[in-house]
Short mmCIF file of C-alpha atoms in Angstrom, two decimals:
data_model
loop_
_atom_site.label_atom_id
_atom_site.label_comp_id
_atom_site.label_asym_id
_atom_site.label_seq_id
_atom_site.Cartn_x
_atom_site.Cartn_y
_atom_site.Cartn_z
CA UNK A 1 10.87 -1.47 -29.10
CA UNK A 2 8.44 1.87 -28.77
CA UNK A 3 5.31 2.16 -26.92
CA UNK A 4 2.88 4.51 -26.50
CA UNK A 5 2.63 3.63 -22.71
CA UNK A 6 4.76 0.99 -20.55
CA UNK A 7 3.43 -0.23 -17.32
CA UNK A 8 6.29 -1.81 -14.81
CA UNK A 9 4.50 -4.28 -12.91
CA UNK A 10 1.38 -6.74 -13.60
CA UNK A 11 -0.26 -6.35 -10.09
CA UNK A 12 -3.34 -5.21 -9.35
CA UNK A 13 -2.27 -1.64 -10.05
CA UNK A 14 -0.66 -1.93 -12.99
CA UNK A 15 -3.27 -4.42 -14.58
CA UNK A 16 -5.79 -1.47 -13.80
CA UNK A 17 -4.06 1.62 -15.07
CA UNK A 18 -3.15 -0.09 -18.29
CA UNK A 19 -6.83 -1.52 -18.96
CA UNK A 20 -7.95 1.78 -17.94
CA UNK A 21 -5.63 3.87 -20.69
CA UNK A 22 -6.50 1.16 -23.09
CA UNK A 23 -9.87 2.24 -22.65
CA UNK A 24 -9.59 5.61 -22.83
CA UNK A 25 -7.79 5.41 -26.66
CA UNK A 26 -3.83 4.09 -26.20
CA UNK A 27 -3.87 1.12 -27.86
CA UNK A 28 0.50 0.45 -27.99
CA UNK A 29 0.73 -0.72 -24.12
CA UNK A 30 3.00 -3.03 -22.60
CA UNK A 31 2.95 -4.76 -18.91
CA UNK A 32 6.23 -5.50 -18.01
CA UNK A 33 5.65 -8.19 -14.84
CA UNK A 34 8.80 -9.57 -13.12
CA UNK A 35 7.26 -12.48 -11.83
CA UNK A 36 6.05 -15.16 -14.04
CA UNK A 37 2.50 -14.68 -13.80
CA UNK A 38 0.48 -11.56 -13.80
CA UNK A 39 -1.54 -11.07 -10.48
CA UNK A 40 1.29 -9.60 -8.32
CA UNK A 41 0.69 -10.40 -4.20
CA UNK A 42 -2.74 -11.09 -4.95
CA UNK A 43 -2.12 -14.64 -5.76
CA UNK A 44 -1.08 -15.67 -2.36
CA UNK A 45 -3.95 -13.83 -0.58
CA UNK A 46 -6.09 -16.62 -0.94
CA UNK A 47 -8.29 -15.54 1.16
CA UNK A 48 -11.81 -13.52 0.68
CA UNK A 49 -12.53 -9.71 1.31
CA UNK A 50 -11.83 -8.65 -1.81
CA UNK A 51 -13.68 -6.59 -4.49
CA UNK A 52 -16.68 -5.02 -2.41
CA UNK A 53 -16.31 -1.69 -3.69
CA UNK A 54 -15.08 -2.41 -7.43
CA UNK A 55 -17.29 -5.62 -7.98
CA UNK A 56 -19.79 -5.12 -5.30
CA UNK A 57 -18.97 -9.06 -4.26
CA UNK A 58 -16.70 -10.59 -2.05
CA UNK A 59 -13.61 -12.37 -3.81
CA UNK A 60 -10.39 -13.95 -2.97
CA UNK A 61 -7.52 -12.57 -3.94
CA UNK A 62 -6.83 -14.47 -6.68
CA UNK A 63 -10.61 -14.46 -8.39
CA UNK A 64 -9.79 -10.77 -8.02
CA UNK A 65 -6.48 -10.76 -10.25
CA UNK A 66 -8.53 -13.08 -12.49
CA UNK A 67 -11.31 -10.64 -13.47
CA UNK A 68 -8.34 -8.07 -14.53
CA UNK A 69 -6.66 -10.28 -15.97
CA UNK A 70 -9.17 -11.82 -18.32
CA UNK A 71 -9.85 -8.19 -19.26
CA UNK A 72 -6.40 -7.33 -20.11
CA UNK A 73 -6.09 -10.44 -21.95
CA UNK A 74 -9.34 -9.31 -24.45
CA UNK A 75 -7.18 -6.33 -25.47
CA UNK A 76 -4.47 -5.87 -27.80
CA UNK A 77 -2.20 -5.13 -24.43
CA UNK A 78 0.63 -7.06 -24.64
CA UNK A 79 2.34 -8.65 -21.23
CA UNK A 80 5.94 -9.24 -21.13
CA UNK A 81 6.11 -11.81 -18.06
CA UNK A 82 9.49 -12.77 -16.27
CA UNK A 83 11.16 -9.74 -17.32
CA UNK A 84 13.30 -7.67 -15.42
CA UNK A 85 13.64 -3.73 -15.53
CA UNK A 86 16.79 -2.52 -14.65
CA UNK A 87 17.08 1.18 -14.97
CA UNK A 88 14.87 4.68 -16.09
CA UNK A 89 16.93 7.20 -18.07
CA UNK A 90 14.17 9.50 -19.45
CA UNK A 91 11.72 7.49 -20.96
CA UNK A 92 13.54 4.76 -22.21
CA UNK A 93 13.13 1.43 -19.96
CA UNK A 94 16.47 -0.91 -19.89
CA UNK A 95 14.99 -4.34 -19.43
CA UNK A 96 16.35 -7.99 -19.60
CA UNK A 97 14.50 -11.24 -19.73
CA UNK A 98 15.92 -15.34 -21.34
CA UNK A 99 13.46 -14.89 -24.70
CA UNK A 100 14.28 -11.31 -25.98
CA UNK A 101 17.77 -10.78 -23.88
CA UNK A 102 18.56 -7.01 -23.39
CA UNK A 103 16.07 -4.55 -24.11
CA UNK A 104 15.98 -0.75 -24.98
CA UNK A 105 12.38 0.30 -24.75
CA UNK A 106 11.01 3.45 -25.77
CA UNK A 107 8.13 5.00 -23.84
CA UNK A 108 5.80 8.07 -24.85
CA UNK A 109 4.62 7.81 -21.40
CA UNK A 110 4.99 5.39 -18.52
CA UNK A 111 2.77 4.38 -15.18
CA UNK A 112 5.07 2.46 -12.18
CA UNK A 113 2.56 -0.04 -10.00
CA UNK A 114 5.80 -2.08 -8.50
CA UNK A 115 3.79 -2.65 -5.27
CA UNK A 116 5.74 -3.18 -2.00
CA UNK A 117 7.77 -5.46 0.01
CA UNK A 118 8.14 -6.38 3.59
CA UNK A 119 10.87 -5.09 6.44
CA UNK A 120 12.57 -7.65 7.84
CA UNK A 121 14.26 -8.33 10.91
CA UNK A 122 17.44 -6.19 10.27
CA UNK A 123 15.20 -3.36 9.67
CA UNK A 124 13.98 -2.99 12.87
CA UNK A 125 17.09 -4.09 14.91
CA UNK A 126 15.77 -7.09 16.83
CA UNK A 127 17.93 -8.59 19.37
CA UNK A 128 18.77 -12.21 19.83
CA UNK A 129 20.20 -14.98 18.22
CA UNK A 130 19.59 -15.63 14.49
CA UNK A 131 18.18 -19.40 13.98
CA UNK A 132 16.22 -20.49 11.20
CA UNK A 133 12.52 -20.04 11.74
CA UNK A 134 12.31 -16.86 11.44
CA UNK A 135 10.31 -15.33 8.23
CA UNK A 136 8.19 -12.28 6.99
CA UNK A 137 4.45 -13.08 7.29
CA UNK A 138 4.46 -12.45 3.53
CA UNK A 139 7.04 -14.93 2.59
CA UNK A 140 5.15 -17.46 5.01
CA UNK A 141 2.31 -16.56 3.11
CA UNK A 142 3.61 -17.42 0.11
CA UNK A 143 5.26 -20.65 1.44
CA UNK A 144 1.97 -22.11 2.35
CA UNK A 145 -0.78 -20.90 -0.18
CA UNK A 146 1.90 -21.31 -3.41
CA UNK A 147 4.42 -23.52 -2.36
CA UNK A 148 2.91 -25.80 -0.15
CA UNK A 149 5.40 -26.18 2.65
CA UNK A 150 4.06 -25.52 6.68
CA UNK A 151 6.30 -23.46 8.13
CA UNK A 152 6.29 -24.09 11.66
CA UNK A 153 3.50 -25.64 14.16
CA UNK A 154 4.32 -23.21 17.61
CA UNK A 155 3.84 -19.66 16.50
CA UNK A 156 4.18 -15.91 17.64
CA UNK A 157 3.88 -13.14 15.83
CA UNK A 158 5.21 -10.02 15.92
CA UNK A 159 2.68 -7.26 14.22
CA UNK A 160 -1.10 -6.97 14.13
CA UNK A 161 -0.63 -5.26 10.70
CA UNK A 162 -2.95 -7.03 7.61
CA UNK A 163 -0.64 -9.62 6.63
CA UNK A 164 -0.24 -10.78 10.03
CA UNK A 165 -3.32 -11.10 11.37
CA UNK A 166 -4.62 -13.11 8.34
CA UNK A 167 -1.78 -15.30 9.00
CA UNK A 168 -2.50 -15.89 12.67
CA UNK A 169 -5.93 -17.35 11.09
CA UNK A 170 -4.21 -18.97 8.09
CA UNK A 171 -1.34 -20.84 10.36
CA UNK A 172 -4.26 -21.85 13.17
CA UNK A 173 -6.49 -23.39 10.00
CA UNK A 174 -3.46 -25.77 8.92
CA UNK A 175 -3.22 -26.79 12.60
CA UNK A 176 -0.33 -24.76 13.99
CA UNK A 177 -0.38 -23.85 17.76
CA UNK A 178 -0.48 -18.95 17.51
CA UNK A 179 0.58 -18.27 21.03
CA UNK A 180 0.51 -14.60 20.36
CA UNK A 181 0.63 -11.83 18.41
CA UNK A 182 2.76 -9.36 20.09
CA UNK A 183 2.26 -5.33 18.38
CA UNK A 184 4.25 -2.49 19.68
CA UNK A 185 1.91 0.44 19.63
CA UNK A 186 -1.26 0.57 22.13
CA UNK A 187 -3.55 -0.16 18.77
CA UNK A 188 -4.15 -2.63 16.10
CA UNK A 189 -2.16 -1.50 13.07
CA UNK A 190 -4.82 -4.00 11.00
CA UNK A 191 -8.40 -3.69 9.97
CA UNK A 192 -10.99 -3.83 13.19
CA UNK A 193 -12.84 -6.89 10.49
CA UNK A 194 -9.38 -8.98 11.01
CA UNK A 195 -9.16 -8.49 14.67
CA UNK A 196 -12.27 -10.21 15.30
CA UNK A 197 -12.35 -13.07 12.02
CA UNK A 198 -8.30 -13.90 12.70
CA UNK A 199 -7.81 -13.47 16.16
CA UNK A 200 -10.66 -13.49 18.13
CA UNK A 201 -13.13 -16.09 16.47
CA UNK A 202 -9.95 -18.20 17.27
CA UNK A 203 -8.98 -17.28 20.84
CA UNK A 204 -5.49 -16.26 19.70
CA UNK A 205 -4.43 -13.40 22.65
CA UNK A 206 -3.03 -9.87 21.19
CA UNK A 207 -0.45 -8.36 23.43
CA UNK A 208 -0.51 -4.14 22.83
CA UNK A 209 1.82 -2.17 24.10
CA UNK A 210 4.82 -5.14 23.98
CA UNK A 211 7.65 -5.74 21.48
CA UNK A 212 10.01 -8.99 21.55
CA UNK A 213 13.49 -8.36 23.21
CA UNK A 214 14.88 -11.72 22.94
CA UNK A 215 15.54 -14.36 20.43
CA UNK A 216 17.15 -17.53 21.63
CA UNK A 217 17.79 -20.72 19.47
CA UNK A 218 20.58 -22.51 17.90
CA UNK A 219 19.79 -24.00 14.91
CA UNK A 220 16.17 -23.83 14.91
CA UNK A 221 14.01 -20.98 17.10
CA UNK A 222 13.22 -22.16 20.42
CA UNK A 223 12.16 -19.09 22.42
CA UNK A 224 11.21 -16.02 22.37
CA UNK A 225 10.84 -13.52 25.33
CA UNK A 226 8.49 -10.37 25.05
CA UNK A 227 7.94 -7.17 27.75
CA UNK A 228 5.81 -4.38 27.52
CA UNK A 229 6.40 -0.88 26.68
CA UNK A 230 5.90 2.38 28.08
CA UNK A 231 4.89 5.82 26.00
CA UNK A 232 8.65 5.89 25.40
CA UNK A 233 8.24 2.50 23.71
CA UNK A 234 11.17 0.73 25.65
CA UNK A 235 10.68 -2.34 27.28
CA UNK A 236 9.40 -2.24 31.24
CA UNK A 237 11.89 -4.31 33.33
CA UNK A 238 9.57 -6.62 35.34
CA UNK A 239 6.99 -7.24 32.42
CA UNK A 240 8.95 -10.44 30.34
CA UNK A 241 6.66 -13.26 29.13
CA UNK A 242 8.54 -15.70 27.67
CA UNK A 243 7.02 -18.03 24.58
CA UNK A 244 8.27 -21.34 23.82
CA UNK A 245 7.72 -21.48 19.90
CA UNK A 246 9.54 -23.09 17.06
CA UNK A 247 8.39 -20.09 14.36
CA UNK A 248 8.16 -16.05 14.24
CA UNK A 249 6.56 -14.35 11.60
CA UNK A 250 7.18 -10.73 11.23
CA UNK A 251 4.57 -8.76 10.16
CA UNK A 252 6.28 -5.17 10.48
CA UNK A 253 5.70 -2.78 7.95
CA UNK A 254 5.78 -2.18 4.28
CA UNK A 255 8.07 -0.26 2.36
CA UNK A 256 7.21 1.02 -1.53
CA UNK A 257 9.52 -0.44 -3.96
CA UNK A 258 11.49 2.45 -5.00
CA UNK A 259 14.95 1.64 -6.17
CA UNK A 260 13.85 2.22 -9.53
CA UNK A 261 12.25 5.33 -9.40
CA UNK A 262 15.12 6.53 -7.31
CA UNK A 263 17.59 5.79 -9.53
CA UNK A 264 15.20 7.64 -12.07
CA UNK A 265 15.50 10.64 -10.23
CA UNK A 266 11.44 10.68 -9.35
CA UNK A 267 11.11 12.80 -6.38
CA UNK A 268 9.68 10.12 -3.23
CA UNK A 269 8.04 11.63 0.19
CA UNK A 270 10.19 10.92 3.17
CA UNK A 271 6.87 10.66 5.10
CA UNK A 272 5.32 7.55 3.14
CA UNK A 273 8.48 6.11 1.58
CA UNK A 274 6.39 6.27 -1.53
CA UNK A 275 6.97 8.23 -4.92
CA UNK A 276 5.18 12.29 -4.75
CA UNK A 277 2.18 12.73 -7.13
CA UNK A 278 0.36 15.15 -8.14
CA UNK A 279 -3.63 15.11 -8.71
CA UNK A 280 -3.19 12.93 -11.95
CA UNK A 281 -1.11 10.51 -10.54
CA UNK A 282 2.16 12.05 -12.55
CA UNK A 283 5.59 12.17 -10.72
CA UNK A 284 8.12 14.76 -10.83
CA UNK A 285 9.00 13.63 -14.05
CA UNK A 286 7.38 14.30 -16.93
CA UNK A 287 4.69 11.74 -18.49
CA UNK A 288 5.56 9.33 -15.72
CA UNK A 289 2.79 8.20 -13.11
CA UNK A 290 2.58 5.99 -9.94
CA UNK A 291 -0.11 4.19 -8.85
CA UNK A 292 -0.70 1.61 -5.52
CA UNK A 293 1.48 0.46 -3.08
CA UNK A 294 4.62 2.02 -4.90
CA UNK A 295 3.38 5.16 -3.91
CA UNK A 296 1.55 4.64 -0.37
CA UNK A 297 0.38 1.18 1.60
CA UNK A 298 -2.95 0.65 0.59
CA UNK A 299 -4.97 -1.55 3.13
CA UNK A 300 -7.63 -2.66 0.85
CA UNK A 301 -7.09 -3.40 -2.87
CA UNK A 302 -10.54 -1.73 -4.38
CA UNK A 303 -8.25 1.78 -3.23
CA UNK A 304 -5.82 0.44 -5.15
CA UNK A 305 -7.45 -0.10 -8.55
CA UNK A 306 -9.25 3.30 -7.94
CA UNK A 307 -6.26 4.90 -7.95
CA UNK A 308 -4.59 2.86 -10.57
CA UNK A 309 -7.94 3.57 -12.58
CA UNK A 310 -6.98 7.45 -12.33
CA UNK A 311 -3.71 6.89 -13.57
CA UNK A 312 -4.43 5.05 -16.86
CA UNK A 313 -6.65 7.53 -17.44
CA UNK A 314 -4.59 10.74 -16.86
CA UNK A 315 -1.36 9.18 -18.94
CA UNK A 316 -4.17 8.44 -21.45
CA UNK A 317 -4.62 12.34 -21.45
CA UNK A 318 -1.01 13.06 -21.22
CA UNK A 319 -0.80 11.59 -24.47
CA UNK A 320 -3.56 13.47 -25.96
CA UNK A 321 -1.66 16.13 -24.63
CA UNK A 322 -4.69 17.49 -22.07
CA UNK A 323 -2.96 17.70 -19.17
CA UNK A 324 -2.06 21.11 -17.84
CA UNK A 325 1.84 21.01 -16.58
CA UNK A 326 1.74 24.69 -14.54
CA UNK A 327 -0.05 26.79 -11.49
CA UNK A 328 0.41 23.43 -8.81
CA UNK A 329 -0.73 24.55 -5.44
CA UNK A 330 0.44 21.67 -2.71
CA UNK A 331 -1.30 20.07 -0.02
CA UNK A 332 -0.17 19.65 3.17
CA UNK A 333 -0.23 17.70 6.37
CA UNK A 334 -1.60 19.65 9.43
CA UNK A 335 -2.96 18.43 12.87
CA UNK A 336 -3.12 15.21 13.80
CA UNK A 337 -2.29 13.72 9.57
CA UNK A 338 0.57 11.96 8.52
CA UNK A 339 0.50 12.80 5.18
CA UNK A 340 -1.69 13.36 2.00
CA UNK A 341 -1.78 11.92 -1.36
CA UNK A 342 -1.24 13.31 -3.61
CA UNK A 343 0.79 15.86 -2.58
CA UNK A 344 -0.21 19.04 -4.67
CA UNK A 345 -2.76 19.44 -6.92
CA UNK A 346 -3.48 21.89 -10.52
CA UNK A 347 -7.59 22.61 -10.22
CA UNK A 348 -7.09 23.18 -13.92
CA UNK A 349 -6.66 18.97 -14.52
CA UNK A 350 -9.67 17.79 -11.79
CA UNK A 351 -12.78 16.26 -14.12
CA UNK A 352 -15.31 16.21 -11.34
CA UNK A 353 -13.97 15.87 -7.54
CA UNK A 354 -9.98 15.60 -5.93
CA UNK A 355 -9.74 12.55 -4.08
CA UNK A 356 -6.77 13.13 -1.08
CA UNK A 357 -5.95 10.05 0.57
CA UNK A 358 -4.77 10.25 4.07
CA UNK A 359 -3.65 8.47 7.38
CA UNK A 360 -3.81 9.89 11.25
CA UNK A 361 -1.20 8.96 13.40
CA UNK A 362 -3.40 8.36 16.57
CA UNK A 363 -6.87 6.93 17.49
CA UNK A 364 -9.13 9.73 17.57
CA UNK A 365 -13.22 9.79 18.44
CA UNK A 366 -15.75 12.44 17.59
CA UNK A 367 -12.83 15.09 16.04
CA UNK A 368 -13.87 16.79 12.46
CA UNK A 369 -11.09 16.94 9.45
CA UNK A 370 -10.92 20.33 8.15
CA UNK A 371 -9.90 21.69 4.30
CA UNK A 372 -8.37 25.08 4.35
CA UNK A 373 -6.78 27.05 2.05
CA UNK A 374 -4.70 29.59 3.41
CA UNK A 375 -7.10 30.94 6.27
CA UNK A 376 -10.64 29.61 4.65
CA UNK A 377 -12.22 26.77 5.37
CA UNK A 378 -12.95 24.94 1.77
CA UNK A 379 -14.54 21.91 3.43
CA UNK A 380 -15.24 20.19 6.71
CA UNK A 381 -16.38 16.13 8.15
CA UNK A 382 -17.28 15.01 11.09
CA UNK A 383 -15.47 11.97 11.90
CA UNK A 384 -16.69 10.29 15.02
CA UNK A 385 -14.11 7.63 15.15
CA UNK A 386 -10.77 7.41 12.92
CA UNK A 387 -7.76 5.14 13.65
CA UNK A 388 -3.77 4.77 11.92
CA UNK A 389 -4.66 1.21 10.35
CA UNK A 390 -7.12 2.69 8.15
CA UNK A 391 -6.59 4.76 5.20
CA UNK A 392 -9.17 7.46 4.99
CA UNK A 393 -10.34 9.02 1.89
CA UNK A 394 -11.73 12.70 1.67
CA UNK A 395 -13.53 13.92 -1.92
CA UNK A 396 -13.44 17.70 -2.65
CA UNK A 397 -15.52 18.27 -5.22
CA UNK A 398 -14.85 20.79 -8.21
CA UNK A 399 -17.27 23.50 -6.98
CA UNK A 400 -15.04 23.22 -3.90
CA UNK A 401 -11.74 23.60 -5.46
CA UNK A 402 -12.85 26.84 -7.11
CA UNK A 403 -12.27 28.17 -3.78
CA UNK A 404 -8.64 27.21 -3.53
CA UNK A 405 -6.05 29.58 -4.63
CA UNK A 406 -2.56 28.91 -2.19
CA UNK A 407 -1.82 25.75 -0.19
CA UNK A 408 -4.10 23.40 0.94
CA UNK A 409 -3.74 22.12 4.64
CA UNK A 410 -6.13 18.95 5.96
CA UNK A 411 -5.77 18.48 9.51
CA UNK A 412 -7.97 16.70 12.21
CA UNK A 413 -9.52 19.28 14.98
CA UNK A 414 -11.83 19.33 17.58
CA UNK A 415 -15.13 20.22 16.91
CA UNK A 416 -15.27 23.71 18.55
CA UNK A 417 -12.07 24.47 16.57
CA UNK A 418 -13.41 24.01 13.25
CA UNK A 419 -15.36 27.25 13.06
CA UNK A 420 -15.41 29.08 9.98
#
């Protein structure tokens, strides 16, 4: 089997990149989709929020596969549903599925959107005993919207990240009992929209500052005990609440699904988990791109078929051989920034304006985030109030970048510091 371009994963991302290089004059693509539907998580986020920057309406997640997925399905793209990839070696895909059995398939170029998954409890060491009862908000989630099955009645949860606080709503609206949701860090790690439409237009309480240190239950959860934490983040002694609950969701992170492009040899970025792109999208391989949550956690999905949208369209010029391979100057971290993507950049290959995305790793008011290039300032915005649950983007627009010529550093500052 030989492509032009093969997409692994049918998600939002790679629904978008491969409409988008369709578009743009590859007309051999294939979507290779594990699952046996295309749509990716966005089937079980049945709820609305979706699609106000790419459709200018508010969707569900769902109606917002949907719309890709009816345009994918008016092109000569062809999907390859319930089909497994097992390994990278170059650009040849090793894939298995029960219709065509073991596949070699040849790639000119390929685009990975494999999305995320969840940390679970052994990732982040709780204590306690191990009943049943315990699940990822995601796979709860999925329980309820797909598979119809409740999956407890007295909750807590542990995270105020997306997933979870939609689930504090989604568990109250089919009549369980959320005593709490219970975050670790002095801040929401969710949109400030979900804070007040899941938690507070239902009176559920969010503890900040407290983690869980016990889990007690035999066969099914029947307690849990949380304490605050100090700056250190260990628990007070004196501060234990305990909760009397049958269910615990954990909504504790995200990691990008990388074993592939590990295994591929694709350089990742130990700050994001996530695979290391340049300006196009392209990974330290050649002719291979990333787009979504299998490079960085996106928070809202219209980032995510933005960037996916850049990606079909820069393999598209791969292809067409446009794409300039040489002279990379890299972007960097400074002050107050967690990390950038992407992570360097070739002027050379920008059409109109670099987009950097970006995450702080504090709540900050009234600071400004400053572009430099060596010792010039290319670019600076005042930010009067910027927090760690929201990715931020910055645009640097060509007439900019003409002014870059050695490593670009983006870094948060007061306002007195930012002085040319």
């Amino acid at each position: 089997m030989k492509y032009d371009l093969v997409v692994i994963g049918g998600g939002p991302a790679g629904l978008g990149a491969a409409y988008e290089a369709y578009n743009n004059g590859v007309k051999s693509i294939v979507i290779i989709e594990r699952d046996k539907e295309l749509g990716g998580i966005l089937n079980q986020c049945i709820h609305n929020g979706f699609g106000l920057h790419t459709f200018n309406e508010e969707l569900t997640g769902p109606q917002y596969a949907q719309r890709f997925i009816d345009m994918v399905e008016k092109t000569d793209i062809e999907v390859k549903l319930d089909t497994m990839v097992l390994s990278i070696e170059d650009k040849i895909i090793h894939a298995i599925n029960s219709k065509d059995g073991y596949m070699n398939i040849e790639a000119k170029a390929i685009i990975l959107a494999m999305g995320c998954r969840e940390r679970t409890r052994g990732a982040i060491n709780m204590p306690g005993d191990r009943p049943s009862g315990i699940f990822t908000a995601g796979a709860a989630q999925r329980y309820i919207n797909m598979e119809g099955y409740m999956v407890g009645k007295e909750v807590v949860i542990l995270g105020s990240g997306d997933i979870g606080l939609i689930m504090a709503r989604r568990m109250t609206l089919e009549g369980a009992h959320v005593k709490a949701v219970v975050e670790l860090m002095p801040y929401s790690n969710g949109l400030n929209r979900n804070i007040v439409l899941c938690l507070d237009d239902y009176n559920i309480p969010l503890y900040l500052s407290h983690t869980i240190i016990d889990v007690q239950g035999k066969d099914r959860l029947e307690k849990v005990t949380i304490a605050k934490v100090g700056e250190d983040r260990r628990p007070i002694k004196g501060t234990e609440m305990d909760f009397e609950c049958d269910t615990l969701l954990l909504s504790v992170g995200l990691i990008p699904e990388n074993e592939l492009s590990k295994n591929a040899g694709i350089n990742l970025d130990n700050r994001t988990n996530g695979i290391l792109v340049n300006e196009s999208m392209e990974t330290s391989k050649d002719g291979i791109f990333a787009c979504g949550n299998v490079v960085h956690v996106h928070d809202l999905v219209d980032f995510v078929t933005e960037e996916s949208t850049r990606a079909g369209r820069n393999a598209a010029r791969y292809l067409k051989g446009e794409l300039n391979e040489d002279n990379f100057i890299e972007i960097k971290n400074g002050n107050a920034v967690n990390y950038t993507v992407p992570q360097k950049v070739n002027v050379q290959n920008v059409e109109d304006k670099l987009i950097v995305f970006f995450r702080v790793n504090n709540v900050y008011k009234d600071k400004v985030l400053v572009v430099r290039s060596g010792n010039k300032v290319i670019a600076e915005f005042k930010k009067s109030h910027i927090v760690p649950s929201e990715m931020q983007k910055l645009i640097i627009t060509k007439k900019q970048l003409e002014n870059i010529h050695q490593e670009v550093t983006i870094s948060l500052e007061d306002v007195k510091g930012a002085e040319k």
